[in-house]
Coordinates of C-alpha atoms in Angstrom, one line a residue:
M1 CA 1.5 22.5 17.2
A2 CA -0.8 20.2 19.2
S3 CA -1.6 16.8 17.8
A4 CA -3.9 14.1 19.0
P5 CA -3.5 10.9 17.0
Y6 CA -4.6 8.8 19.9
Q7 CA -8.1 10.1 19.6
V8 CA -8.7 8.3 16.2
K9 CA -11.6 6.0 16.0
K10 CA -10.8 2.3 15.9
F11 CA -11.2 1.4 12.2
Y12 CA -8.7 1.1 9.4
F13 CA -10.3 1.4 6.1
L14 CA -11.3 4.8 4.7
E15 CA -14.0 3.0 2.7
Y16 CA -16.0 3.0 5.9
F17 CA -16.6 6.7 5.3
Y18 CA -18.0 5.9 1.9
I19 CA -20.4 3.2 3.1
L20 CA -21.6 5.5 5.9
L21 CA -22.2 8.4 3.6
K22 CA -23.9 6.1 1.1
S23 CA -26.1 4.6 3.8
I24 CA -27.1 8.0 5.1
E25 CA -27.8 9.3 1.6
K26 CA -30.4 6.6 1.2
H27 CA -31.7 6.4 4.8
A28 CA -32.1 9.1 7.4
R29 CA -33.3 6.8 10.2
E30 CA -30.5 5.2 12.1
Q31 CA -31.7 1.6 12.0
D32 CA -32.3 1.8 8.2
A33 CA -28.9 3.4 7.7
L34 CA -27.4 0.7 9.9
D35 CA -29.0 -2.1 7.8
M36 CA -27.6 -0.6 4.6
F37 CA -24.2 -0.1 6.3
K38 CA -24.1 -3.8 7.1
L39 CA -24.9 -4.7 3.6
L40 CA -22.3 -2.4 2.1
R41 CA -19.8 -3.6 4.6
E42 CA -20.2 -7.1 3.2
T43 CA -20.1 -5.9 -0.4
H44 CA -16.8 -4.1 0.2
S45 CA -15.4 -7.0 2.2
L46 CA -14.6 -4.7 5.2
G47 CA -13.9 -6.2 8.6
D48 CA -12.4 -5.0 11.9
S49 CA -8.8 -5.7 11.0
K50 CA -6.5 -4.0 8.5
Y51 CA -7.1 -6.7 6.0
K52 CA -10.2 -7.1 3.8
R53 CA -12.3 -10.3 4.3
L54 CA -12.3 -13.0 1.6
T55 CA -15.0 -15.0 3.3
S56 CA -18.5 -13.9 4.0
S57 CA -19.4 -13.1 7.6
E58 CA -23.1 -13.8 6.9
E59 CA -23.4 -16.5 9.5
E60 CA -26.1 -16.0 12.0
Q61 CA -25.6 -12.7 13.9
S62 CA -24.8 -13.3 17.6
S63 CA -25.7 -10.6 20.0
R64 CA -22.0 -9.8 20.2
Q65 CA -21.7 -9.4 16.4
V66 CA -24.7 -7.2 16.3
K67 CA -23.2 -5.0 19.0
L68 CA -19.9 -4.9 17.2
L69 CA -21.5 -3.8 14.0
Y70 CA -23.4 -1.1 15.8
Y71 CA -20.3 0.0 17.6
T72 CA -18.4 0.3 14.2
F73 CA -21.3 2.3 12.7
K74 CA -21.3 4.7 15.6
Q75 CA -17.5 5.1 15.5
V76 CA -17.5 6.0 11.8
A77 CA -20.5 8.3 12.3
A78 CA -18.8 10.0 15.2
E79 CA -15.7 10.7 13.2
A80 CA -17.7 11.8 10.2
L81 CA -19.6 14.3 12.5
E82 CA -16.2 15.7 13.6
Y83 CA -15.4 16.3 9.9
R84 CA -18.8 17.8 9.3
L85 CA -19.6 15.3 6.6
I86 CA -22.9 14.5 8.1
D87 CA -25.4 16.1 10.5
F88 CA -27.5 14.5 13.2
D89 CA -30.9 15.8 14.4
E90 CA -31.2 14.7 18.0
K91 CA -34.9 15.6 18.2
N92 CA -36.0 13.2 15.5
G93 CA -33.0 10.9 15.6
K94 CA -32.2 11.3 11.9
Y95 CA -29.0 11.7 10.0
S96 CA -28.4 13.7 6.8
L97 CA -25.5 14.5 4.5
S98 CA -23.8 17.9 4.6
M99 CA -22.8 19.6 1.4
K100 CA -19.2 18.5 2.2
G101 CA -20.4 15.0 2.6
K102 CA -22.2 15.0 -0.7
E103 CA -19.2 16.4 -2.5
L104 CA -16.9 13.8 -1.0
L105 CA -19.4 11.0 -1.9
S106 CA -19.4 12.1 -5.5
H107 CA -15.7 11.4 -5.9
Y108 CA -16.1 7.8 -4.9
E109 CA -19.3 7.4 -7.0
E110 CA -17.4 8.7 -10.1
G111 CA -15.0 5.7 -9.7
N112 CA -12.1 7.4 -8.0
S113 CA -11.7 5.9 -4.6
Y114 CA -8.1 7.2 -4.3
E115 CA -9.3 10.7 -4.9
F116 CA -11.9 10.2 -2.2
N117 CA -9.1 9.2 0.2
K118 CA -7.0 12.2 -0.7
K119 CA -10.0 14.5 -0.1
L120 CA -10.5 13.0 3.3
F121 CA -6.9 13.7 4.2
P122 CA -7.2 17.5 5.0
L123 CA -10.3 16.8 7.2
M124 CA -8.4 14.3 9.3
E125 CA -5.2 16.3 9.5
E126 CA -7.0 19.5 10.4
K127 CA -8.6 17.7 13.3
F128 CA -5.8 15.4 14.6
K129 CA -2.4 16.5 13.1
A130 CA -1.6 12.8 13.2
F131 CA 0.5 12.7 10.0
Y132 CA 2.5 15.8 11.0
E133 CA 3.5 13.9 14.1
I134 CA 4.1 10.5 12.6
I135 CA 6.0 11.5 9.4
N136 CA 8.3 13.9 11.3
F137 CA 8.8 11.2 13.9
C138 CA 9.9 8.7 11.2
Y139 CA 12.5 11.1 9.7
E140 CA 13.8 12.0 13.1
Q141 CA 14.3 8.4 14.1
N142 CA 16.2 7.2 11.0
K143 CA 17.6 10.1 8.9
N144 CA 20.1 7.8 7.2
K145 CA 17.3 5.6 5.7
S146 CA 14.7 8.3 4.9
G147 CA 12.5 7.6 7.8
L148 CA 12.5 3.8 7.8
L149 CA 11.1 2.2 11.0
V150 CA 11.4 -1.6 11.4
F151 CA 9.4 -3.8 13.8
P152 CA 11.1 -7.2 13.6
L153 CA 8.8 -10.2 14.4
Y154 CA 10.0 -13.8 14.6
S155 CA 7.8 -16.7 15.4
P156 CA 9.5 -19.7 17.0
I157 CA 9.5 -21.5 13.6
K158 CA 11.4 -18.6 12.1
L159 CA 14.2 -19.2 14.7
D160 CA 14.1 -23.0 14.2
F161 CA 12.0 -23.8 17.3
K162 CA 9.4 -26.3 16.2
K163 CA 6.0 -26.1 17.9
S164 CA 6.1 -29.8 18.6
E165 CA 9.4 -29.5 20.5
I166 CA 8.3 -26.7 22.8
K167 CA 7.3 -28.6 25.9
T168 CA 8.7 -26.8 28.9
T169 CA 9.3 -23.3 30.3
K170 CA 13.0 -23.8 29.5
D171 CA 12.0 -24.2 25.8
I172 CA 10.2 -20.9 25.9
L173 CA 13.1 -19.2 27.6
D174 CA 15.5 -20.5 25.0
Y175 CA 13.2 -19.1 22.3
S176 CA 12.9 -15.7 24.0
R177 CA 16.7 -15.4 24.3
A178 CA 17.2 -16.4 20.7
L179 CA 14.6 -13.8 19.8
Q180 CA 16.3 -11.2 21.9
K181 CA 19.6 -11.7 20.2
K182 CA 18.0 -11.5 16.8
L183 CA 16.2 -8.3 17.6
E184 CA 19.4 -6.7 18.9
Q185 CA 21.1 -7.6 15.6
D186 CA 18.2 -6.1 13.6
I187 CA 18.4 -2.9 15.7
E188 CA 22.1 -2.6 14.9
E189 CA 21.6 -3.3 11.2
F190 CA 18.5 -1.2 10.4
I191 CA 18.6 1.5 13.1
G192 CA 22.4 1.8 13.7
K193 CA 22.1 1.5 17.5
S194 CA 23.5 -1.0 20.0
I195 CA 20.9 -1.8 22.6
D196 CA 20.7 -4.5 25.2
L197 CA 17.2 -5.8 25.4
T198 CA 17.7 -8.1 28.5
Q199 CA 15.5 -6.0 30.8
Y200 CA 12.6 -6.0 28.3
N201 CA 12.9 -9.8 27.7
D202 CA 12.9 -10.3 31.5
E203 CA 9.8 -8.2 31.7
L204 CA 8.0 -10.2 29.0
I205 CA 8.8 -13.5 30.7
Q206 CA 7.4 -12.2 34.0
N207 CA 4.3 -11.0 32.3
L208 CA 3.8 -14.5 30.7
K209 CA 4.2 -16.1 34.1
K210 CA 1.7 -13.7 35.8
A211 CA -0.8 -14.4 33.0
C212 CA -0.4 -18.1 33.8
L213 CA 0.8 -18.8 30.3
L214 CA 4.1 -20.0 31.5
P215 CA 5.0 -22.3 34.5
Q216 CA 7.2 -20.7 37.1
D217 CA 9.7 -23.6 37.1
E218 CA 12.0 -24.1 34.1
S219 CA 11.2 -27.8 34.0
G220 CA 7.4 -27.1 34.2
K221 CA 5.4 -28.4 31.3
F222 CA 4.1 -25.9 28.8
A223 CA 0.5 -26.3 27.8
P224 CA 0.2 -26.7 24.0
D225 CA -3.2 -25.1 24.0
K226 CA -1.6 -21.9 25.2
Y227 CA 0.9 -21.7 22.3
N228 CA -1.1 -19.2 20.2
S229 CA -1.9 -17.0 23.1
M230 CA 1.8 -16.9 24.0
I231 CA 2.9 -16.0 20.5
I232 CA 0.4 -13.2 20.4
R233 CA 1.8 -11.9 23.7
F234 CA 5.3 -12.0 22.3
R235 CA 4.2 -10.1 19.2
K236 CA 2.3 -7.4 21.0
F237 CA 5.0 -6.9 23.6
W238 CA 7.8 -6.4 21.1
L239 CA 5.8 -4.1 18.8
K240 CA 4.9 -1.9 21.7
T241 CA 8.5 -2.0 23.1
F242 CA 10.0 -1.0 19.7
L243 CA 7.6 1.8 19.3
N244 CA 7.6 3.3 22.8
Q245 CA 11.0 2.3 24.2
I246 CA 13.4 1.9 21.2
Y247 CA 11.9 4.7 19.1
G248 CA 10.4 6.8 22.0
Y249 CA 7.0 7.4 20.4
K250 CA 4.6 8.9 23.0
S251 CA 1.2 7.5 21.8
G252 CA 0.2 3.9 22.0
F253 CA 0.7 1.3 19.3
P254 CA -3.1 0.9 18.4
S255 CA -3.4 4.5 17.2
F256 CA 0.0 4.4 15.5
D257 CA -1.1 1.2 13.7
I258 CA -4.4 2.7 12.5
W259 CA -2.8 6.0 11.3
T260 CA -0.1 4.3 9.4
Y261 CA -2.5 2.0 7.5
R262 CA -4.7 5.0 6.8
G263 CA -1.7 6.8 5.5
K264 CA -1.0 3.9 3.2
Q265 CA -4.4 4.4 1.6
I266 CA -3.7 8.1 1.0
G267 CA -0.1 7.7 -0.2
A268 CA 1.5 9.5 2.7
L269 CA 3.1 6.5 4.3
H270 CA 3.8 2.9 3.4
V271 CA 3.5 0.0 5.8
T272 CA 3.8 -3.7 5.2
E273 CA 4.4 -7.0 7.0
F274 CA 5.5 -8.7 3.8
Y275 CA 8.8 -7.0 2.7
P276 CA 10.9 -9.6 1.0
G277 CA 13.7 -11.0 3.1
F278 CA 12.5 -9.3 6.3
S279 CA 10.4 -10.9 9.0
G280 CA 8.2 -8.3 10.6
R281 CA 6.7 -4.9 9.8
I282 CA 8.3 -1.9 8.1
V283 CA 7.0 1.7 8.0
Y284 CA 8.4 4.6 6.0
P285 CA 7.1 7.9 4.7
T286 CA 6.2 8.4 1.0
S287 CA 5.7 12.1 1.7
V288 CA 7.6 15.1 3.2
I289 CA 6.7 18.0 5.5
V290 CA 8.7 21.1 4.5
D291 CA 8.4 24.9 4.7
H292 CA 9.1 25.6 1.0
E293 CA 8.0 24.6 -2.4
T294 CA 9.1 21.2 -3.7
N295 CA 9.8 20.0 -7.3
G296 CA 7.1 18.7 -9.6
D297 CA 7.4 15.1 -8.3
F298 CA 5.5 16.1 -5.2
E299 CA 1.8 17.0 -4.7
K300 CA 0.7 19.3 -1.9
L301 CA -2.1 17.9 0.3
F302 CA -2.1 20.1 3.3
D303 CA -0.9 23.5 4.7
Y304 CA -0.1 23.8 8.4
A305 CA -0.5 26.9 10.5
N306 CA 3.2 27.0 11.2
G307 CA 4.1 27.5 7.5
Y308 CA 4.9 23.9 6.7
S309 CA 3.1 21.8 4.1
L310 CA 2.7 18.1 3.5
Y311 CA 3.6 16.8 0.1
I312 CA 3.1 13.3 -1.1
H313 CA 5.7 11.8 -3.5
S314 CA 3.7 11.6 -6.8
P315 CA 6.1 11.6 -9.8
S316 CA 4.4 11.9 -13.2
W317 CA 4.5 9.1 -15.7
A318 CA 4.5 11.8 -18.4
D319 CA 8.2 12.5 -17.5
P320 CA 10.4 10.1 -19.5
E321 CA 12.9 10.1 -16.7
N322 CA 10.3 8.7 -14.3
Q323 CA 9.4 6.0 -16.8
D324 CA 13.0 4.9 -17.0
K325 CA 13.4 5.0 -13.2
F326 CA 10.3 2.8 -12.8
V327 CA 11.3 0.3 -15.4
D328 CA 14.8 0.1 -14.0
A329 CA 13.4 -0.4 -10.4
L330 CA 11.1 -3.0 -11.8
L331 CA 14.0 -4.9 -13.4
D332 CA 16.1 -4.7 -10.3
A333 CA 13.3 -6.0 -8.1
Y334 CA 12.5 -8.8 -10.6
F335 CA 16.1 -10.1 -10.8
S336 CA 16.5 -9.8 -7.1
S337 CA 13.5 -12.0 -6.6
R338 CA 14.6 -14.5 -9.3
K339 CA 17.7 -15.2 -7.1
T340 CA 15.5 -17.1 -4.6
N341 CA 12.9 -18.3 -7.2
R342 CA 13.8 -20.6 -10.0
S343 CA 10.6 -19.9 -11.9
Y344 CA 10.5 -17.4 -14.8
F345 CA 7.4 -15.9 -13.1
V346 CA 7.8 -14.3 -9.6
G347 CA 5.2 -12.9 -7.2
L348 CA 4.1 -9.4 -8.2
P349 CA 3.3 -8.4 -4.6
D350 CA 7.0 -8.9 -3.7
I351 CA 8.1 -6.8 -6.7
R352 CA 5.6 -4.1 -5.7
E353 CA 7.2 -3.9 -2.2
L354 CA 10.7 -3.7 -3.5
V355 CA 9.8 -1.0 -6.1
C356 CA 7.8 1.1 -3.7
Y357 CA 10.6 1.1 -1.2
K358 CA 13.3 2.0 -3.8
M359 CA 11.3 4.8 -5.4
R360 CA 9.5 5.8 -2.2
I361 CA 6.1 5.7 -4.0
S362 CA 2.7 4.6 -2.8
Q363 CA 1.2 1.2 -3.6
H364 CA -1.5 3.1 -5.6
L365 CA 1.1 4.8 -7.8
F366 CA 2.9 1.6 -8.4
N367 CA -0.3 0.1 -9.7
V368 CA -0.8 3.1 -12.0
F369 CA 2.8 3.0 -13.3
L370 CA 2.7 -0.7 -13.9
E371 CA -0.4 -0.5 -16.0
K372 CA 1.1 2.3 -18.1
A373 CA 4.3 0.4 -18.6
Y374 CA 2.4 -2.8 -19.5
L375 CA 0.3 -0.9 -22.1
L376 CA 3.5 0.5 -23.7
N377 CA 4.8 -3.1 -23.6
L378 CA 1.8 -4.3 -25.6
K379 CA 2.5 -1.7 -28.2
G380 CA 6.1 -2.7 -28.4
E381 CA 7.3 0.7 -27.1
L382 CA 9.0 -0.5 -23.9
K383 CA 12.7 -1.4 -23.7
V384 CA 11.8 -4.7 -22.0
K385 CA 9.1 -7.3 -22.4
I386 CA 6.7 -7.7 -19.5
S387 CA 4.5 -10.7 -19.0
L388 CA 1.7 -10.5 -16.4
E389 CA -0.4 -13.4 -15.4
A390 CA -2.8 -14.5 -12.7
D391 CA -1.7 -17.4 -10.5
K392 CA -4.1 -18.6 -7.9
L393 CA -5.9 -15.4 -6.8
P394 CA -6.7 -14.8 -3.1
H395 CA -10.4 -15.5 -3.5
E396 CA -9.5 -18.8 -5.0
T397 CA -7.8 -20.0 -1.9
N398 CA -9.0 -20.9 1.6
A399 CA -7.6 -17.7 3.0
M400 CA -9.9 -15.7 5.3
Y401 CA -8.3 -12.3 4.7
L402 CA -6.9 -10.4 1.7
K403 CA -3.4 -9.8 3.0
R404 CA -1.7 -9.1 -0.3
E405 CA -3.7 -7.5 -3.0
P406 CA -3.2 -8.4 -6.7
V407 CA -2.8 -5.6 -9.2
M408 CA -5.5 -4.6 -11.6
V409 CA -3.8 -4.2 -15.0
N410 CA -5.7 -3.9 -18.3
A411 CA -8.9 -4.8 -16.6
K412 CA -7.6 -8.1 -15.2
Y413 CA -6.1 -9.0 -11.8
R414 CA -2.5 -10.1 -12.0
N415 CA -0.2 -11.4 -9.3
I416 CA 2.8 -12.9 -11.0
I417 CA 5.3 -11.2 -13.4
A418 CA 8.1 -12.1 -15.8
I419 CA 10.4 -9.7 -17.6
D420 CA 12.5 -10.5 -20.7
I421 CA 15.5 -8.2 -21.3
A422 CA 16.5 -9.7 -24.6
E423 CA 15.1 -6.7 -26.5
R424 CA 16.9 -4.4 -24.2
R425 CA 20.3 -6.0 -24.9
N426 CA 19.7 -5.6 -28.6
Q427 CA 19.1 -1.9 -28.4

């Protein structure tokens, strides 16, 4: 079955489809729709990366920024045309919503952005078969750990190389060798393979020298202003090498990156660069592709022509067994985090990562389950006592991007959690 994930347009957030549909609903002329698209893009904190913006980008629009905005608009519109969500009359240069587009828009307007994302899924999968390829690929690569893929990333400081002490080519070479050794250890631990990365490390060093980021001679002085460019080169090189060489994935990293983050929004995959205790990115499926019916903990999203279907893991809170599993996973994650944190409260985003991995559930489902557990807790009907608070929220910091989302519980954002098991012991 042919797939073409590499053809995906270069934007991450599925909300872009919503702001496009909303813009075209209000304005048929391209320029008017583009103006509203820009406004909604700001309102929804969307940018060009996989993280939402926390700061306004309303500074004066340079010609490059104007072109980039128009490019994004055209990319989203082109993909929406492929899914027949919109129509475009070339004679008068006007857009309009199709019936399918109007129906999809209504899901978001009714306050269900997650349902909007799930309705988009069949349109994307019918066209590209990207998730069929990626999810099967994950399971094939690591059957023992349910499709887990790791992409270790270690900056110099992570390996005890201080920026101020990196002064020569030799210092960079020492870092690259230490990094190579650490990556080989991670491959052995997480993938179960023994691989010598020397040829790849040598290739990377040659690339840095050709790009004039590294002097040819080992005693040559390394320019401090090239430090960030060098680190970015290391990062991109090893991400690509792991995907294409270690794992053998055929398409490029950019399309894999976009599809995995789209899959996270749908609940078919999980991807994070913030898994506790691991430096780098991890990817794993929260769905299965099978040729038979599954149990009630799975929700079918798509049927393929070859008789297989894609199901996302979507256990129901109504099942008491699932409630117990969630609370137990929450407890395990909490006390695991407490080992490295003396405070009674620990970071909720870390807890979310640990629970999602253990239960193989989406971030969306974690948020739903936590709220339901918390409401039972307020009624005194939970076997443990949960306290949720808001420490300094992302928008209260100087951060530019929202890299770790807080959880909306009982109409308030929360990002720290404490659990008291005294009541549990007394039962």
